[in-house]
mmCIF file of C-alpha atoms in Angstrom:
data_model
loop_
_atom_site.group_PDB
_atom_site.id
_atom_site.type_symbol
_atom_site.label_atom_id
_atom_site.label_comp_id
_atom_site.label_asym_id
_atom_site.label_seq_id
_atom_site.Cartn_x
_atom_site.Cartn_y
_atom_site.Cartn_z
ATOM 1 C CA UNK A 171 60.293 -20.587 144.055
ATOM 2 C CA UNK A 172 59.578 -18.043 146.640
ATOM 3 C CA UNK A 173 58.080 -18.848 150.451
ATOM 4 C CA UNK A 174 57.743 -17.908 153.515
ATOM 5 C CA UNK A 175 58.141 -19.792 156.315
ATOM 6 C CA UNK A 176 56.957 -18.896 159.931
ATOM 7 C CA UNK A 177 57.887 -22.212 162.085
ATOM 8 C CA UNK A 178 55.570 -21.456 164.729
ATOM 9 C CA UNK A 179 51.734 -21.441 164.747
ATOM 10 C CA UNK A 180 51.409 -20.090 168.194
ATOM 11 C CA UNK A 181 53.543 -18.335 170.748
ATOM 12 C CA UNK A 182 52.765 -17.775 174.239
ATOM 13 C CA UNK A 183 54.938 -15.123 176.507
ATOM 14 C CA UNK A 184 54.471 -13.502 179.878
ATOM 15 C CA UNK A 185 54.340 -10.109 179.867
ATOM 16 C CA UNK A 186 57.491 -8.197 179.869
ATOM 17 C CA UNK A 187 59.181 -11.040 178.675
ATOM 18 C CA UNK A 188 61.231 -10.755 175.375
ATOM 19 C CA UNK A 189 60.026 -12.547 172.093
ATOM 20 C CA UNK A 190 60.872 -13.545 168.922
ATOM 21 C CA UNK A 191 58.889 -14.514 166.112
ATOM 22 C CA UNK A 192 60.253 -16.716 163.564
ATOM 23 C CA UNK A 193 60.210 -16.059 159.627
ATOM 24 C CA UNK A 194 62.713 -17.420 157.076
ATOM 25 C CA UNK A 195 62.329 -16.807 153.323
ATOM 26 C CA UNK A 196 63.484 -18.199 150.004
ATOM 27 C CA UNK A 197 63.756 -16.583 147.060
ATOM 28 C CA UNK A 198 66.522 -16.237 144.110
ATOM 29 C CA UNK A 199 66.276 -11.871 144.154
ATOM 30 C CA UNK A 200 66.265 -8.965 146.172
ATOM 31 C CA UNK A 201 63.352 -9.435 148.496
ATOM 32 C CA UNK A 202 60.792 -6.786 150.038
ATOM 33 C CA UNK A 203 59.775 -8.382 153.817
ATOM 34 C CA UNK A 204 57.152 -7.039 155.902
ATOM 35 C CA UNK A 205 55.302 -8.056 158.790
ATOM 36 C CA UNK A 206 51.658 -7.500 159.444
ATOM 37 C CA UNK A 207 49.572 -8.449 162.603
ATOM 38 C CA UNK A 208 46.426 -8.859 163.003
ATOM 39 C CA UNK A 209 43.795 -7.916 165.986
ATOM 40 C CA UNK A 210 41.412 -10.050 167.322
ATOM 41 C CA UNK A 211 38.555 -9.680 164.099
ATOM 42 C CA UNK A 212 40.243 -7.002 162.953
ATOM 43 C CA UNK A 213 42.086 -6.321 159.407
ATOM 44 C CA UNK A 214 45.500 -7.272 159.080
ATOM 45 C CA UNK A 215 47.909 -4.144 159.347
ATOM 46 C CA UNK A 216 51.174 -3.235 158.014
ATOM 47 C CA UNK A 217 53.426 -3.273 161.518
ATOM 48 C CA UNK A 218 56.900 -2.714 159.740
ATOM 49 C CA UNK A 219 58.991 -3.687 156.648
ATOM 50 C CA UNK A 220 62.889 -4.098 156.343
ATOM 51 C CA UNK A 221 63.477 -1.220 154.509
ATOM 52 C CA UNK A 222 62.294 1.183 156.512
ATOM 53 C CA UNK A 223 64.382 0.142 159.131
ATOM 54 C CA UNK A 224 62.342 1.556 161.800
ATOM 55 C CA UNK A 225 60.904 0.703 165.269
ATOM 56 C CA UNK A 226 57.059 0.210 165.544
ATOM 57 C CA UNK A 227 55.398 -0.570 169.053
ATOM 58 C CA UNK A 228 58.624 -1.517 170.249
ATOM 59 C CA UNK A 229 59.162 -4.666 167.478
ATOM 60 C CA UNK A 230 62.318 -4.390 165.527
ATOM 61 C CA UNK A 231 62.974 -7.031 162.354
ATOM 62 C CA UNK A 232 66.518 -7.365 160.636
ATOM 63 C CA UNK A 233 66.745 -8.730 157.365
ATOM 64 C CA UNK A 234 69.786 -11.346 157.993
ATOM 65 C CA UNK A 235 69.976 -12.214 153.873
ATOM 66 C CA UNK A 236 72.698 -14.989 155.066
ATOM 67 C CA UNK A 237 70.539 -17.071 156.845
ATOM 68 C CA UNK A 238 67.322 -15.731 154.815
ATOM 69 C CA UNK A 239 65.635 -14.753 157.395
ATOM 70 C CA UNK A 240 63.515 -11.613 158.896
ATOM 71 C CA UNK A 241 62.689 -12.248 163.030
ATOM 72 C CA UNK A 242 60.254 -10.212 164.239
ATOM 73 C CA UNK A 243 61.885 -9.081 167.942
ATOM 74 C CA UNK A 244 60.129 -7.033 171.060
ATOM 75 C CA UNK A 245 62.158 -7.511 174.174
ATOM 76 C CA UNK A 246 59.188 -6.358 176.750
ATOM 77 C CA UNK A 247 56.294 -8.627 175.694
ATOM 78 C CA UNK A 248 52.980 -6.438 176.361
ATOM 79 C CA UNK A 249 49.419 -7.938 176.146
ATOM 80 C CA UNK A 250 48.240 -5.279 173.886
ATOM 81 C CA UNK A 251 50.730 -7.524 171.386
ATOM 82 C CA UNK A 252 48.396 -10.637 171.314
ATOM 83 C CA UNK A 253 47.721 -10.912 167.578
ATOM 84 C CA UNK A 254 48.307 -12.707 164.439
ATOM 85 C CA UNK A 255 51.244 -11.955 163.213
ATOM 86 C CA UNK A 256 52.195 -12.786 159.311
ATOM 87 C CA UNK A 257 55.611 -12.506 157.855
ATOM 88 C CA UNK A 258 55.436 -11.100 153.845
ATOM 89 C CA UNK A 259 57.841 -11.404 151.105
ATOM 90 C CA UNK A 260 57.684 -9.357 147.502
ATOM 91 C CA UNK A 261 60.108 -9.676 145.372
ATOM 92 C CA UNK A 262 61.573 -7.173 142.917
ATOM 93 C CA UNK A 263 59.744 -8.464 140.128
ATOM 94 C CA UNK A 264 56.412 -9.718 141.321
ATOM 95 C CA UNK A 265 53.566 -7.550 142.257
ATOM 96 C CA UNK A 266 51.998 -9.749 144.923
ATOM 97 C CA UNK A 267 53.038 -10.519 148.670
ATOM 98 C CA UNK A 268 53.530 -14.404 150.141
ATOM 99 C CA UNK A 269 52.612 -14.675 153.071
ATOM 100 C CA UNK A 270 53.601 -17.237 155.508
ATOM 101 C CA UNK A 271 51.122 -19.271 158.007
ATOM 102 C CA UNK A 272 51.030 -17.161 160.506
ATOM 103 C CA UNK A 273 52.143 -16.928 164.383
ATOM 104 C CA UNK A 274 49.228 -16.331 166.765
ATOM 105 C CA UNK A 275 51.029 -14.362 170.071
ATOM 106 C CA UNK A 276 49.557 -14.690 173.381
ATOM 107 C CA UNK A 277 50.973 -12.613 175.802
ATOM 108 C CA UNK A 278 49.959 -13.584 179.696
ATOM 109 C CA UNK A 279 49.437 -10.754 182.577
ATOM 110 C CA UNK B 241 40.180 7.888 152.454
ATOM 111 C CA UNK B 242 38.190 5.944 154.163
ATOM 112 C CA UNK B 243 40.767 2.785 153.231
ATOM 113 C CA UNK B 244 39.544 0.042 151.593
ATOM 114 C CA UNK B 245 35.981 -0.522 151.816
ATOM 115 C CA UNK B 246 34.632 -4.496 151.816
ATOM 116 C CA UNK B 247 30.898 -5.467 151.762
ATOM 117 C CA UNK B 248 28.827 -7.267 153.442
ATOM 118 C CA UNK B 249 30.676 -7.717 156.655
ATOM 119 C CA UNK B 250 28.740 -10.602 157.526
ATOM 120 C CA UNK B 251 27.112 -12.949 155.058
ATOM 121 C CA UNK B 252 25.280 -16.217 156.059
ATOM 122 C CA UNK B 253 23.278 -18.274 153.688
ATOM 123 C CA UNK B 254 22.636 -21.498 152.230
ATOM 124 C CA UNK B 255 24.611 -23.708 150.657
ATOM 125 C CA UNK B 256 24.033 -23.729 146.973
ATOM 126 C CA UNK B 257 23.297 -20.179 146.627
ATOM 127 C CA UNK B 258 25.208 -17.236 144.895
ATOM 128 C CA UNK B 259 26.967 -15.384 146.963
ATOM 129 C CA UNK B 260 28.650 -11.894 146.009
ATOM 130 C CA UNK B 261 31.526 -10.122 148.008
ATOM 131 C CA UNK B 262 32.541 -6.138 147.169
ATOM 132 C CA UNK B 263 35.561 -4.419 147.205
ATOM 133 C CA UNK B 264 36.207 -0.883 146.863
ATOM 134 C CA UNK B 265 39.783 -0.229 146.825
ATOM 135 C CA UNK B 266 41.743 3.252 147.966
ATOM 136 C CA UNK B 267 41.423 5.892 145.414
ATOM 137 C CA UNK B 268 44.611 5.775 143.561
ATOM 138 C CA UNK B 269 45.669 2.305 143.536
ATOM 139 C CA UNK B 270 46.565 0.308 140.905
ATOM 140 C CA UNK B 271 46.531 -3.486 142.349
ATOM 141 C CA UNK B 272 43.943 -5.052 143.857
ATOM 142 C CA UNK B 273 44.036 -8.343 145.752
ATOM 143 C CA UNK B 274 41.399 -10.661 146.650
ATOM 144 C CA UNK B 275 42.552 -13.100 149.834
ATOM 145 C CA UNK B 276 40.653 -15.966 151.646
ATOM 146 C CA UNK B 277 41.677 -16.874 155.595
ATOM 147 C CA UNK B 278 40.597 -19.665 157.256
ATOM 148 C CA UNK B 279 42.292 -21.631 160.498
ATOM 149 C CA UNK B 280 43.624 -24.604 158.500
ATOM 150 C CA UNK B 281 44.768 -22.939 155.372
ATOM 151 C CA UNK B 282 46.054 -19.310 156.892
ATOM 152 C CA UNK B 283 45.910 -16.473 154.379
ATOM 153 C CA UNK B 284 45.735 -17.143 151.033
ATOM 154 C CA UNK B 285 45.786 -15.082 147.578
ATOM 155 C CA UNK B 286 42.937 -15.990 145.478
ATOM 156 C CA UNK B 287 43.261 -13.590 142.503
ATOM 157 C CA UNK B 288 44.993 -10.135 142.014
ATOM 158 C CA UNK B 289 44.588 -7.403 139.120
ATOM 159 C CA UNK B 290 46.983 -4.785 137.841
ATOM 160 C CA UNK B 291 45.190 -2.183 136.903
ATOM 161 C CA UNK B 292 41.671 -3.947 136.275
ATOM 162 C CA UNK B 293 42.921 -6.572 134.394
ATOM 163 C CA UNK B 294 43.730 -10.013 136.210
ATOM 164 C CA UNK B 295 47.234 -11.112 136.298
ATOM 165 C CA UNK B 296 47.464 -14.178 138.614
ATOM 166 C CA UNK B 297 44.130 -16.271 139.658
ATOM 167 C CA UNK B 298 45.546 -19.729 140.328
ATOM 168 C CA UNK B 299 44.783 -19.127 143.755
ATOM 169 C CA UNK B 300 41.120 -19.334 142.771
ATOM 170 C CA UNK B 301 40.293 -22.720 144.099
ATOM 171 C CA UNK B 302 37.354 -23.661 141.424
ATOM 172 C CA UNK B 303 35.243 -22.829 138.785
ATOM 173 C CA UNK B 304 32.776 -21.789 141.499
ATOM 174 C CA UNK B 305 34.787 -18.690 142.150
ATOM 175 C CA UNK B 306 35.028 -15.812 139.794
ATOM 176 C CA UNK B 307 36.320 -12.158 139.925
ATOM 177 C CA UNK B 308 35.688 -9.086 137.939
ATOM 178 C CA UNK B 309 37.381 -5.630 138.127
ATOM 179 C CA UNK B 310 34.909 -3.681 135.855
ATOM 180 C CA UNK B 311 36.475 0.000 136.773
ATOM 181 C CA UNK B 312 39.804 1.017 139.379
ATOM 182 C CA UNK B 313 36.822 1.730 142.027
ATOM 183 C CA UNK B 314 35.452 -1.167 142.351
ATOM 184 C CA UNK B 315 36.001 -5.249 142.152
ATOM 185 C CA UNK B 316 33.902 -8.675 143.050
ATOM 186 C CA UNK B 317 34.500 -12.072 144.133
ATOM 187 C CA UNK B 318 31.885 -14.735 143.717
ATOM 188 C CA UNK B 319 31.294 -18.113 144.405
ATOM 189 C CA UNK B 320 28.200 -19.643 142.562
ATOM 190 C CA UNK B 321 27.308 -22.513 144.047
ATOM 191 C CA UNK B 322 28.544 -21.996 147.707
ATOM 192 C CA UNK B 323 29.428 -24.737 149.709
ATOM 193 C CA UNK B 324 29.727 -25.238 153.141
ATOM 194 C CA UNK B 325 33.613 -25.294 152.741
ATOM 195 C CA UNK B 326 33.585 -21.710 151.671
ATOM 196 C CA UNK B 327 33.310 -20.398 154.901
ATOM 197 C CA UNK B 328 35.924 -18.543 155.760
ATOM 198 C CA UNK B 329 36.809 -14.855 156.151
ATOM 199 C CA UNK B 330 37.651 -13.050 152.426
ATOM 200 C CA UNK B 331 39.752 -9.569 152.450
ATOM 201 C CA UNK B 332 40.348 -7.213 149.883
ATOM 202 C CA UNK B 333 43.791 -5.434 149.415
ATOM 203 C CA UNK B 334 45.097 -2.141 147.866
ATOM 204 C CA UNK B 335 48.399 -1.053 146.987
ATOM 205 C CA UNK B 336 49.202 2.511 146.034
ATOM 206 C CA UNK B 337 50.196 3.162 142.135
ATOM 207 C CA UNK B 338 53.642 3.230 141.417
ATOM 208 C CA UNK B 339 55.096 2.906 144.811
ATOM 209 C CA UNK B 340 57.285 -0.323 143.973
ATOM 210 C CA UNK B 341 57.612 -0.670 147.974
ATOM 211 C CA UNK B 342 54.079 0.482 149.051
ATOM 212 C CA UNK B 343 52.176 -1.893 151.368
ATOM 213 C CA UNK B 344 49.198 -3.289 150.913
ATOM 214 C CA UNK B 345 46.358 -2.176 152.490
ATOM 215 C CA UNK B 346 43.217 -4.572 153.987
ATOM 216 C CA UNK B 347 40.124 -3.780 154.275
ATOM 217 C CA UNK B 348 37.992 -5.162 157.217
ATOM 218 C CA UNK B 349 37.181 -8.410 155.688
ATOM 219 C CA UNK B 350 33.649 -10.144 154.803
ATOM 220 C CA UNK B 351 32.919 -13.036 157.408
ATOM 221 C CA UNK B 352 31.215 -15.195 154.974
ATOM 222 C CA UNK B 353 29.307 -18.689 156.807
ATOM 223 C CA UNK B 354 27.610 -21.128 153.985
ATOM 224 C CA UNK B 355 25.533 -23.453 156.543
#
């Protein structure tokens, strides 16, 4: 069966600290990840997905399909980044996203 | 587009009465997901349809719930009778027709409070 774990339910950094956030998958197929954050009352947002391979406000995310996971990576912590942030899995067959718990970031001045 | 348009944004009312939440997804999009978020219980998928029909609602929690997709434009979740437990914040989702690797897209969520 397909989940998504994200270990940690909150994560506190200084600023211009690095940080990692923490998302491991299973799931039999080819998986589609994504990560989405989430403002303070605000509607959740796509930040990036593995196949785009890109760079989005300085977070990077590797699919590492050995150890099934997809880490969510900034190395200069800002505090604009304190959000939810949800890790997402789709497989190739399935229309609908799992979503893991959730990591809330707090980033300290 | 405007995105994905969810109404009320607030709703508080008693417990026991109906309450009805609106979704109007992006113009274009063939899936249409219904999600509930609370602190305890994260995000979680209630129901989602494939082009207005429903393909997966064992996320709805009871028979209190109920959605309906009556046209591509527009889609409702409602819980009849609410309970206090309800409360929670409910988004609506999008994703684009076709695109296998599309995203979904939220709308701003309905803050729903059954006192």
């Amino acid at each position: 069966a397909q989940r998504v774990t994200q270990p940690e339910k909150l994560l506190s950094v200084f600023k211009g600290a690095p940080v990692e956030l923490k998302c491991n998958y299973s799931y039999s197929g080819s998986p589609e990840l994504f990560w989405y954050v989430q403002y303070s009352r605000q509607r959740l947002q796509l930040l990036l997905r593995h196949i785009s391979r890109e760079s989005i406000k300085g977070f990077t995310a590797d699919l590492n399909k050995g150890e099934t996971s997809f880490h969510l990576k900034k190395p200069f912590a800002q505090e604009e980044d304190s959000a939810m942030y949800y890790c997402a899995l789709r497989g190739s067959t399935l229309g609908r996203l799992y979503f893991g718990r959730g990591t809330q970031l707090t980033v300290w001045p | 587009d405007a995105g994905v348009i969810q109404s009320p944004r607030h709703e508080v009312t008693e417990m026991g009465q109906e309450v009805t939440l609106r979704c109007k997804p992006i113009s274009g999009h063939d899936y249409l997901f219904w999600y509930r978020q609370t602190m305890m219980r994260g995000l979680e998928l209630l129901i989602y349809f494939n082009n207005n029909v429903p393909i997966d609602d064992s996320g709805m929690p009871e028979d209190r719930f109920s959605a309906k997709m009556p046209n591509a434009s527009f889609s409702t979740l409602k819980i009849q009778p609410s309970e206090p437990r309800d409360s929670a914040v409910y988004f609506c989702a999008s994703r684009l027709r076709g695109n296998k690797v599309g995203p979904q897209h939220f709308g701003d969520g309905t803050r729903l409070s059954i006192l």
